């Protein structure tokens, strides 16, 4: 996908079919801003717009890898007020995320859910090719633990956004992004893997 704005119309379509969905959202940012330069729809606002339209089952929203500077002294307040579970990156440092994903699986239950993965959720040492990199992010192994931890859930869709290959002459960000998309396809319901 392009920037994270793309998730908003996708969730509109999915909610029209399934009702409000759960969300596993991997990102450096919560993307719940209200406006930027007077615009209500931009890459930092899609999940606020989704909340306003009732597209998300807010008690089944988990945001993983959140970090970075902010203009607000409590940048995750809006998310917590909506009932989102916010997992800051520092809670993920130097450990396996399998225990977290067991909790997420229980939280999602068997109802429809969506995976939205912003490549900047990963540390820019692994994925520098993005427009808003933030240091001290997740590792590729943790990304796999998150995605593979969703196997068996009622996944109705997924995306990978914010890959900007022109910012990474090595091509590693695009390679990582392609592999993460492959992993997401492998955990979709009905897909048989070895």
PDB file of C-alpha atoms in Angstrom:
ATOM      1  CA  UNK A   1       0.000   0.000   0.000  1.00  0.00           C
ATOM      2  CA  UNK A   2       0.859   3.663  -0.026  1.00  0.00           C
ATOM      3  CA  UNK A   3       0.550   5.790   3.061  1.00  0.00           C
ATOM      4  CA  UNK A   4      -1.612   4.724   5.992  1.00  0.00           C
ATOM      5  CA  UNK A   5      -4.616   6.689   4.734  1.00  0.00           C
ATOM      6  CA  UNK A   6      -5.369   3.691   2.496  1.00  0.00           C
ATOM      7  CA  UNK A   7      -6.540   1.660   5.500  1.00  0.00           C
ATOM      8  CA  UNK A   8      -9.504   3.977   6.129  1.00  0.00           C
ATOM      9  CA  UNK A   9     -11.544   3.127   2.969  1.00  0.00           C
ATOM     10  CA  UNK A  10     -10.588  -0.534   3.310  1.00  0.00           C
ATOM     11  CA  UNK A  11     -12.045  -0.610   6.823  1.00  0.00           C
ATOM     12  CA  UNK A  12     -15.148   1.237   5.600  1.00  0.00           C
ATOM     13  CA  UNK A  13     -15.748  -1.566   3.098  1.00  0.00           C
ATOM     14  CA  UNK A  14     -15.010  -4.334   5.594  1.00  0.00           C
ATOM     15  CA  UNK A  15     -17.247  -2.823   8.268  1.00  0.00           C
ATOM     16  CA  UNK A  16     -20.077  -2.589   5.737  1.00  0.00           C
ATOM     17  CA  UNK A  17     -19.819  -6.359   5.355  1.00  0.00           C
ATOM     18  CA  UNK A  18     -18.727  -7.548   8.827  1.00  0.00           C
ATOM     19  CA  UNK A  19     -19.632  -4.731  11.213  1.00  0.00           C
ATOM     20  CA  UNK A  20     -16.970  -3.181  13.431  1.00  0.00           C
ATOM     21  CA  UNK A  21     -13.744  -5.202  13.273  1.00  0.00           C
ATOM     22  CA  UNK A  22     -10.862  -5.831  15.640  1.00  0.00           C
ATOM     23  CA  UNK A  23      -7.462  -4.501  14.666  1.00  0.00           C
ATOM     24  CA  UNK A  24      -3.855  -5.540  15.167  1.00  0.00           C
ATOM     25  CA  UNK A  25      -1.981  -2.370  14.258  1.00  0.00           C
ATOM     26  CA  UNK A  26       1.836  -2.404  14.109  1.00  0.00           C
ATOM     27  CA  UNK A  27       3.284   1.091  13.834  1.00  0.00           C
ATOM     28  CA  UNK A  28       5.617   3.631  15.385  1.00  0.00           C
ATOM     29  CA  UNK A  29       2.639   6.019  15.556  1.00  0.00           C
ATOM     30  CA  UNK A  30      -0.964   5.597  16.677  1.00  0.00           C
ATOM     31  CA  UNK A  31      -2.309   7.399  13.569  1.00  0.00           C
ATOM     32  CA  UNK A  32      -5.146   8.873  15.606  1.00  0.00           C
ATOM     33  CA  UNK A  33      -4.354  12.537  15.007  1.00  0.00           C
ATOM     34  CA  UNK A  34      -7.237  14.886  14.335  1.00  0.00           C
ATOM     35  CA  UNK A  35      -5.959  17.374  11.745  1.00  0.00           C
ATOM     36  CA  UNK A  36      -2.746  18.391  10.002  1.00  0.00           C
ATOM     37  CA  UNK A  37      -2.445  21.652   8.099  1.00  0.00           C
ATOM     38  CA  UNK A  38      -6.236  21.932   8.349  1.00  0.00           C
ATOM     39  CA  UNK A  39      -6.881  18.513   6.789  1.00  0.00           C
ATOM     40  CA  UNK A  40      -8.874  15.858   8.637  1.00  0.00           C
ATOM     41  CA  UNK A  41      -7.785  13.014   6.374  1.00  0.00           C
ATOM     42  CA  UNK A  42      -4.055  12.304   6.221  1.00  0.00           C
ATOM     43  CA  UNK A  43      -1.677   9.454   7.029  1.00  0.00           C
ATOM     44  CA  UNK A  44      -1.697  10.327  10.732  1.00  0.00           C
ATOM     45  CA  UNK A  45      -5.499  10.278  11.164  1.00  0.00           C
ATOM     46  CA  UNK A  46      -7.042   7.111   9.675  1.00  0.00           C
ATOM     47  CA  UNK A  47      -7.819   5.357  12.933  1.00  0.00           C
ATOM     48  CA  UNK A  48      -9.464   8.441  14.484  1.00  0.00           C
ATOM     49  CA  UNK A  49     -11.726   8.642  11.426  1.00  0.00           C
ATOM     50  CA  UNK A  50     -12.446   4.912  11.792  1.00  0.00           C
ATOM     51  CA  UNK A  51     -13.419   5.366  15.444  1.00  0.00           C
ATOM     52  CA  UNK A  52     -15.703   8.271  14.548  1.00  0.00           C
ATOM     53  CA  UNK A  53     -17.508   6.119  11.970  1.00  0.00           C
ATOM     54  CA  UNK A  54     -17.800   3.064  14.229  1.00  0.00           C
ATOM     55  CA  UNK A  55     -15.627   0.915  11.955  1.00  0.00           C
ATOM     56  CA  UNK A  56     -13.518  -0.496  14.797  1.00  0.00           C
ATOM     57  CA  UNK A  57     -14.481  -2.712  17.715  1.00  0.00           C
ATOM     58  CA  UNK A  58     -12.400  -0.518  20.017  1.00  0.00           C
ATOM     59  CA  UNK A  59     -12.109  -3.111  22.773  1.00  0.00           C
ATOM     60  CA  UNK A  60     -10.350  -5.337  20.236  1.00  0.00           C
ATOM     61  CA  UNK A  61      -7.788  -2.839  18.948  1.00  0.00           C
ATOM     62  CA  UNK A  62      -4.132  -3.483  19.785  1.00  0.00           C
ATOM     63  CA  UNK A  63      -1.393  -1.082  18.682  1.00  0.00           C
ATOM     64  CA  UNK A  64       2.131  -2.527  18.908  1.00  0.00           C
ATOM     65  CA  UNK A  65       5.491  -0.752  18.619  1.00  0.00           C
ATOM     66  CA  UNK A  66       4.309   2.788  19.368  1.00  0.00           C
ATOM     67  CA  UNK A  67       7.126   5.256  20.022  1.00  0.00           C
ATOM     68  CA  UNK A  68       8.722   8.516  18.975  1.00  0.00           C
ATOM     69  CA  UNK A  69       8.476  12.176  19.786  1.00  0.00           C
ATOM     70  CA  UNK A  70       5.164  13.947  20.189  1.00  0.00           C
ATOM     71  CA  UNK A  71       3.697  17.409  20.506  1.00  0.00           C
ATOM     72  CA  UNK A  72       1.442  16.089  23.265  1.00  0.00           C
ATOM     73  CA  UNK A  73       2.606  15.199  26.786  1.00  0.00           C
ATOM     74  CA  UNK A  74       0.337  12.117  26.711  1.00  0.00           C
ATOM     75  CA  UNK A  75       0.247  11.058  23.050  1.00  0.00           C
ATOM     76  CA  UNK A  76      -1.601   7.776  23.721  1.00  0.00           C
ATOM     77  CA  UNK A  77      -4.416   9.282  25.797  1.00  0.00           C
ATOM     78  CA  UNK A  78      -6.954   9.331  22.952  1.00  0.00           C
ATOM     79  CA  UNK A  79      -6.271   5.664  22.188  1.00  0.00           C
ATOM     80  CA  UNK A  80      -6.651   4.572  25.798  1.00  0.00           C
ATOM     81  CA  UNK A  81      -9.881   6.574  26.103  1.00  0.00           C
ATOM     82  CA  UNK A  82     -11.283   4.614  23.142  1.00  0.00           C
ATOM     83  CA  UNK A  83     -10.379   1.312  24.813  1.00  0.00           C
ATOM     84  CA  UNK A  84      -7.387   0.505  22.598  1.00  0.00           C
ATOM     85  CA  UNK A  85      -4.532  -1.526  24.027  1.00  0.00           C
ATOM     86  CA  UNK A  86      -1.334   0.414  23.314  1.00  0.00           C
ATOM     87  CA  UNK A  87       1.914  -1.572  23.519  1.00  0.00           C
ATOM     88  CA  UNK A  88       4.831   0.886  23.415  1.00  0.00           C
ATOM     89  CA  UNK A  89       8.001  -0.279  21.692  1.00  0.00           C
ATOM     90  CA  UNK A  90       9.948  -0.233  24.943  1.00  0.00           C
ATOM     91  CA  UNK A  91       7.669  -2.977  26.281  1.00  0.00           C
ATOM     92  CA  UNK A  92       8.855  -5.107  23.343  1.00  0.00           C
ATOM     93  CA  UNK A  93      12.587  -4.496  23.539  1.00  0.00           C
ATOM     94  CA  UNK A  94      14.817  -7.570  23.754  1.00  0.00           C
ATOM     95  CA  UNK A  95      12.089 -10.159  24.207  1.00  0.00           C
ATOM     96  CA  UNK A  96       9.876 -12.547  22.345  1.00  0.00           C
ATOM     97  CA  UNK A  97       6.396 -11.272  21.524  1.00  0.00           C
ATOM     98  CA  UNK A  98       4.816 -14.741  21.606  1.00  0.00           C
ATOM     99  CA  UNK A  99       3.387 -14.143  25.134  1.00  0.00           C
ATOM    100  CA  UNK A 100       1.892 -10.828  23.975  1.00  0.00           C
ATOM    101  CA  UNK A 101       0.350 -12.500  20.945  1.00  0.00           C
ATOM    102  CA  UNK A 102      -1.296 -15.162  23.129  1.00  0.00           C
ATOM    103  CA  UNK A 103      -3.022 -12.294  24.950  1.00  0.00           C
ATOM    104  CA  UNK A 104      -3.926 -10.617  21.653  1.00  0.00           C
ATOM    105  CA  UNK A 105      -5.408 -13.869  20.310  1.00  0.00           C
ATOM    106  CA  UNK A 106      -7.635 -14.138  23.383  1.00  0.00           C
ATOM    107  CA  UNK A 107      -8.656 -10.498  22.990  1.00  0.00           C
ATOM    108  CA  UNK A 108      -9.557 -10.911  19.300  1.00  0.00           C
ATOM    109  CA  UNK A 109     -11.594 -14.065  19.867  1.00  0.00           C
ATOM    110  CA  UNK A 110     -13.320 -15.517  16.815  1.00  0.00           C
ATOM    111  CA  UNK A 111     -14.830 -12.283  15.497  1.00  0.00           C
ATOM    112  CA  UNK A 112     -13.569 -10.521  12.336  1.00  0.00           C
ATOM    113  CA  UNK A 113     -10.282  -8.668  12.648  1.00  0.00           C
ATOM    114  CA  UNK A 114      -7.805  -6.825  10.422  1.00  0.00           C
ATOM    115  CA  UNK A 115      -4.004  -6.532  10.412  1.00  0.00           C
ATOM    116  CA  UNK A 116      -2.539  -3.139   9.509  1.00  0.00           C
ATOM    117  CA  UNK A 117       1.250  -3.067   9.406  1.00  0.00           C
ATOM    118  CA  UNK A 118       3.195   0.169   8.946  1.00  0.00           C
ATOM    119  CA  UNK A 119       6.785  -0.615   8.001  1.00  0.00           C
ATOM    120  CA  UNK A 120       7.963   2.134  10.383  1.00  0.00           C
ATOM    121  CA  UNK A 121       6.906  -0.135  13.236  1.00  0.00           C
ATOM    122  CA  UNK A 122      10.260  -1.766  12.572  1.00  0.00           C
ATOM    123  CA  UNK A 123      13.502  -0.117  13.584  1.00  0.00           C
ATOM    124  CA  UNK A 124      15.041   1.933  10.748  1.00  0.00           C
ATOM    125  CA  UNK A 125      18.187  -0.186  11.057  1.00  0.00           C
ATOM    126  CA  UNK A 126      16.079  -2.855   9.296  1.00  0.00           C
ATOM    127  CA  UNK A 127      13.621  -0.677   7.364  1.00  0.00           C
ATOM    128  CA  UNK A 128      15.004   2.803   6.628  1.00  0.00           C
ATOM    129  CA  UNK A 129      12.859   3.175   3.501  1.00  0.00           C
ATOM    130  CA  UNK A 130       9.902   4.989   5.020  1.00  0.00           C
ATOM    131  CA  UNK A 131       8.804   8.590   5.367  1.00  0.00           C
ATOM    132  CA  UNK A 132       8.610   8.812   9.161  1.00  0.00           C
ATOM    133  CA  UNK A 133      11.314   6.579  10.685  1.00  0.00           C
ATOM    134  CA  UNK A 134      11.602   6.349  14.481  1.00  0.00           C
ATOM    135  CA  UNK A 135      14.542   4.784  16.289  1.00  0.00           C
ATOM    136  CA  UNK A 136      14.296   1.887  18.762  1.00  0.00           C
ATOM    137  CA  UNK A 137      11.616  -0.089  16.960  1.00  0.00           C
ATOM    138  CA  UNK A 138      10.721  -3.722  16.500  1.00  0.00           C
ATOM    139  CA  UNK A 139      12.944  -6.337  14.871  1.00  0.00           C
ATOM    140  CA  UNK A 140      12.015  -8.437  11.824  1.00  0.00           C
ATOM    141  CA  UNK A 141      11.829 -11.498  14.090  1.00  0.00           C
ATOM    142  CA  UNK A 142       9.291  -9.723  16.306  1.00  0.00           C
ATOM    143  CA  UNK A 143       7.321  -8.734  13.205  1.00  0.00           C
ATOM    144  CA  UNK A 144       7.113 -12.412  12.275  1.00  0.00           C
ATOM    145  CA  UNK A 145       6.006 -13.299  15.795  1.00  0.00           C
ATOM    146  CA  UNK A 146       3.178 -10.761  15.538  1.00  0.00           C
ATOM    147  CA  UNK A 147       1.991 -11.890  12.119  1.00  0.00           C
ATOM    148  CA  UNK A 148       2.367 -15.610  12.778  1.00  0.00           C
ATOM    149  CA  UNK A 149       0.680 -15.047  16.136  1.00  0.00           C
ATOM    150  CA  UNK A 150      -2.467 -14.058  14.221  1.00  0.00           C
ATOM    151  CA  UNK A 151      -2.747 -17.448  12.498  1.00  0.00           C
ATOM    152  CA  UNK A 152      -6.128 -19.017  13.206  1.00  0.00           C
ATOM    153  CA  UNK A 153      -7.852 -15.713  13.894  1.00  0.00           C
ATOM    154  CA  UNK A 154     -10.787 -14.550  11.786  1.00  0.00           C
ATOM    155  CA  UNK A 155      -8.664 -12.264   9.602  1.00  0.00           C
ATOM    156  CA  UNK A 156     -10.810 -10.469   7.020  1.00  0.00           C
ATOM    157  CA  UNK A 157      -8.012  -8.394   5.530  1.00  0.00           C
ATOM    158  CA  UNK A 158      -4.542  -6.969   5.967  1.00  0.00           C
ATOM    159  CA  UNK A 159      -2.217  -4.309   4.641  1.00  0.00           C
ATOM    160  CA  UNK A 160       1.398  -3.219   4.686  1.00  0.00           C
ATOM    161  CA  UNK A 161       1.927   0.510   4.266  1.00  0.00           C
ATOM    162  CA  UNK A 162       4.496   3.318   4.182  1.00  0.00           C
ATOM    163  CA  UNK A 163       7.261   1.488   2.284  1.00  0.00           C
ATOM    164  CA  UNK A 164       9.230   4.150   0.380  1.00  0.00           C
ATOM    165  CA  UNK A 165      11.995   2.334  -1.564  1.00  0.00           C
ATOM    166  CA  UNK A 166      13.626   5.562  -2.742  1.00  0.00           C
ATOM    167  CA  UNK A 167      14.781   6.182   0.848  1.00  0.00           C
ATOM    168  CA  UNK A 168      16.668   2.873   0.978  1.00  0.00           C
ATOM    169  CA  UNK A 169      19.324   2.305  -1.684  1.00  0.00           C
ATOM    170  CA  UNK A 170      20.036  -1.179  -0.280  1.00  0.00           C
ATOM    171  CA  UNK A 171      16.544  -2.421  -1.154  1.00  0.00           C
ATOM    172  CA  UNK A 172      16.217  -4.075   2.273  1.00  0.00           C
ATOM    173  CA  UNK A 173      13.017  -2.241   3.216  1.00  0.00           C
ATOM    174  CA  UNK A 174      11.239  -3.458   0.082  1.00  0.00           C
ATOM    175  CA  UNK A 175      12.557  -6.981   0.661  1.00  0.00           C
ATOM    176  CA  UNK A 176      11.344  -6.933   4.255  1.00  0.00           C
ATOM    177  CA  UNK A 177       7.980  -5.502   3.204  1.00  0.00           C
ATOM    178  CA  UNK A 178       7.471  -8.188   0.559  1.00  0.00           C
ATOM    179  CA  UNK A 179       8.296 -10.916   3.057  1.00  0.00           C
ATOM    180  CA  UNK A 180       5.913  -9.494   5.662  1.00  0.00           C
ATOM    181  CA  UNK A 181       3.122  -9.413   3.072  1.00  0.00           C
ATOM    182  CA  UNK A 182       3.882 -13.029   2.187  1.00  0.00           C
ATOM    183  CA  UNK A 183       3.653 -13.936   5.879  1.00  0.00           C
ATOM    184  CA  UNK A 184       0.294 -12.126   6.160  1.00  0.00           C
ATOM    185  CA  UNK A 185      -1.060 -14.040   3.180  1.00  0.00           C
ATOM    186  CA  UNK A 186       0.040 -17.274   4.850  1.00  0.00           C
ATOM    187  CA  UNK A 187      -2.008 -16.595   8.002  1.00  0.00           C
ATOM    188  CA  UNK A 188      -5.253 -15.800   6.205  1.00  0.00           C
ATOM    189  CA  UNK A 189      -8.085 -18.226   7.008  1.00  0.00           C
ATOM    190  CA  UNK A 190      -8.112 -21.306   4.802  1.00  0.00           C
ATOM    191  CA  UNK A 191      -4.492 -20.983   3.676  1.00  0.00           C
ATOM    192  CA  UNK A 192      -2.660 -24.261   4.147  1.00  0.00           C
ATOM    193  CA  UNK A 193       0.994 -24.077   5.183  1.00  0.00           C
ATOM    194  CA  UNK A 194       3.483 -26.750   6.205  1.00  0.00           C
TER     195      UNK A 194
END
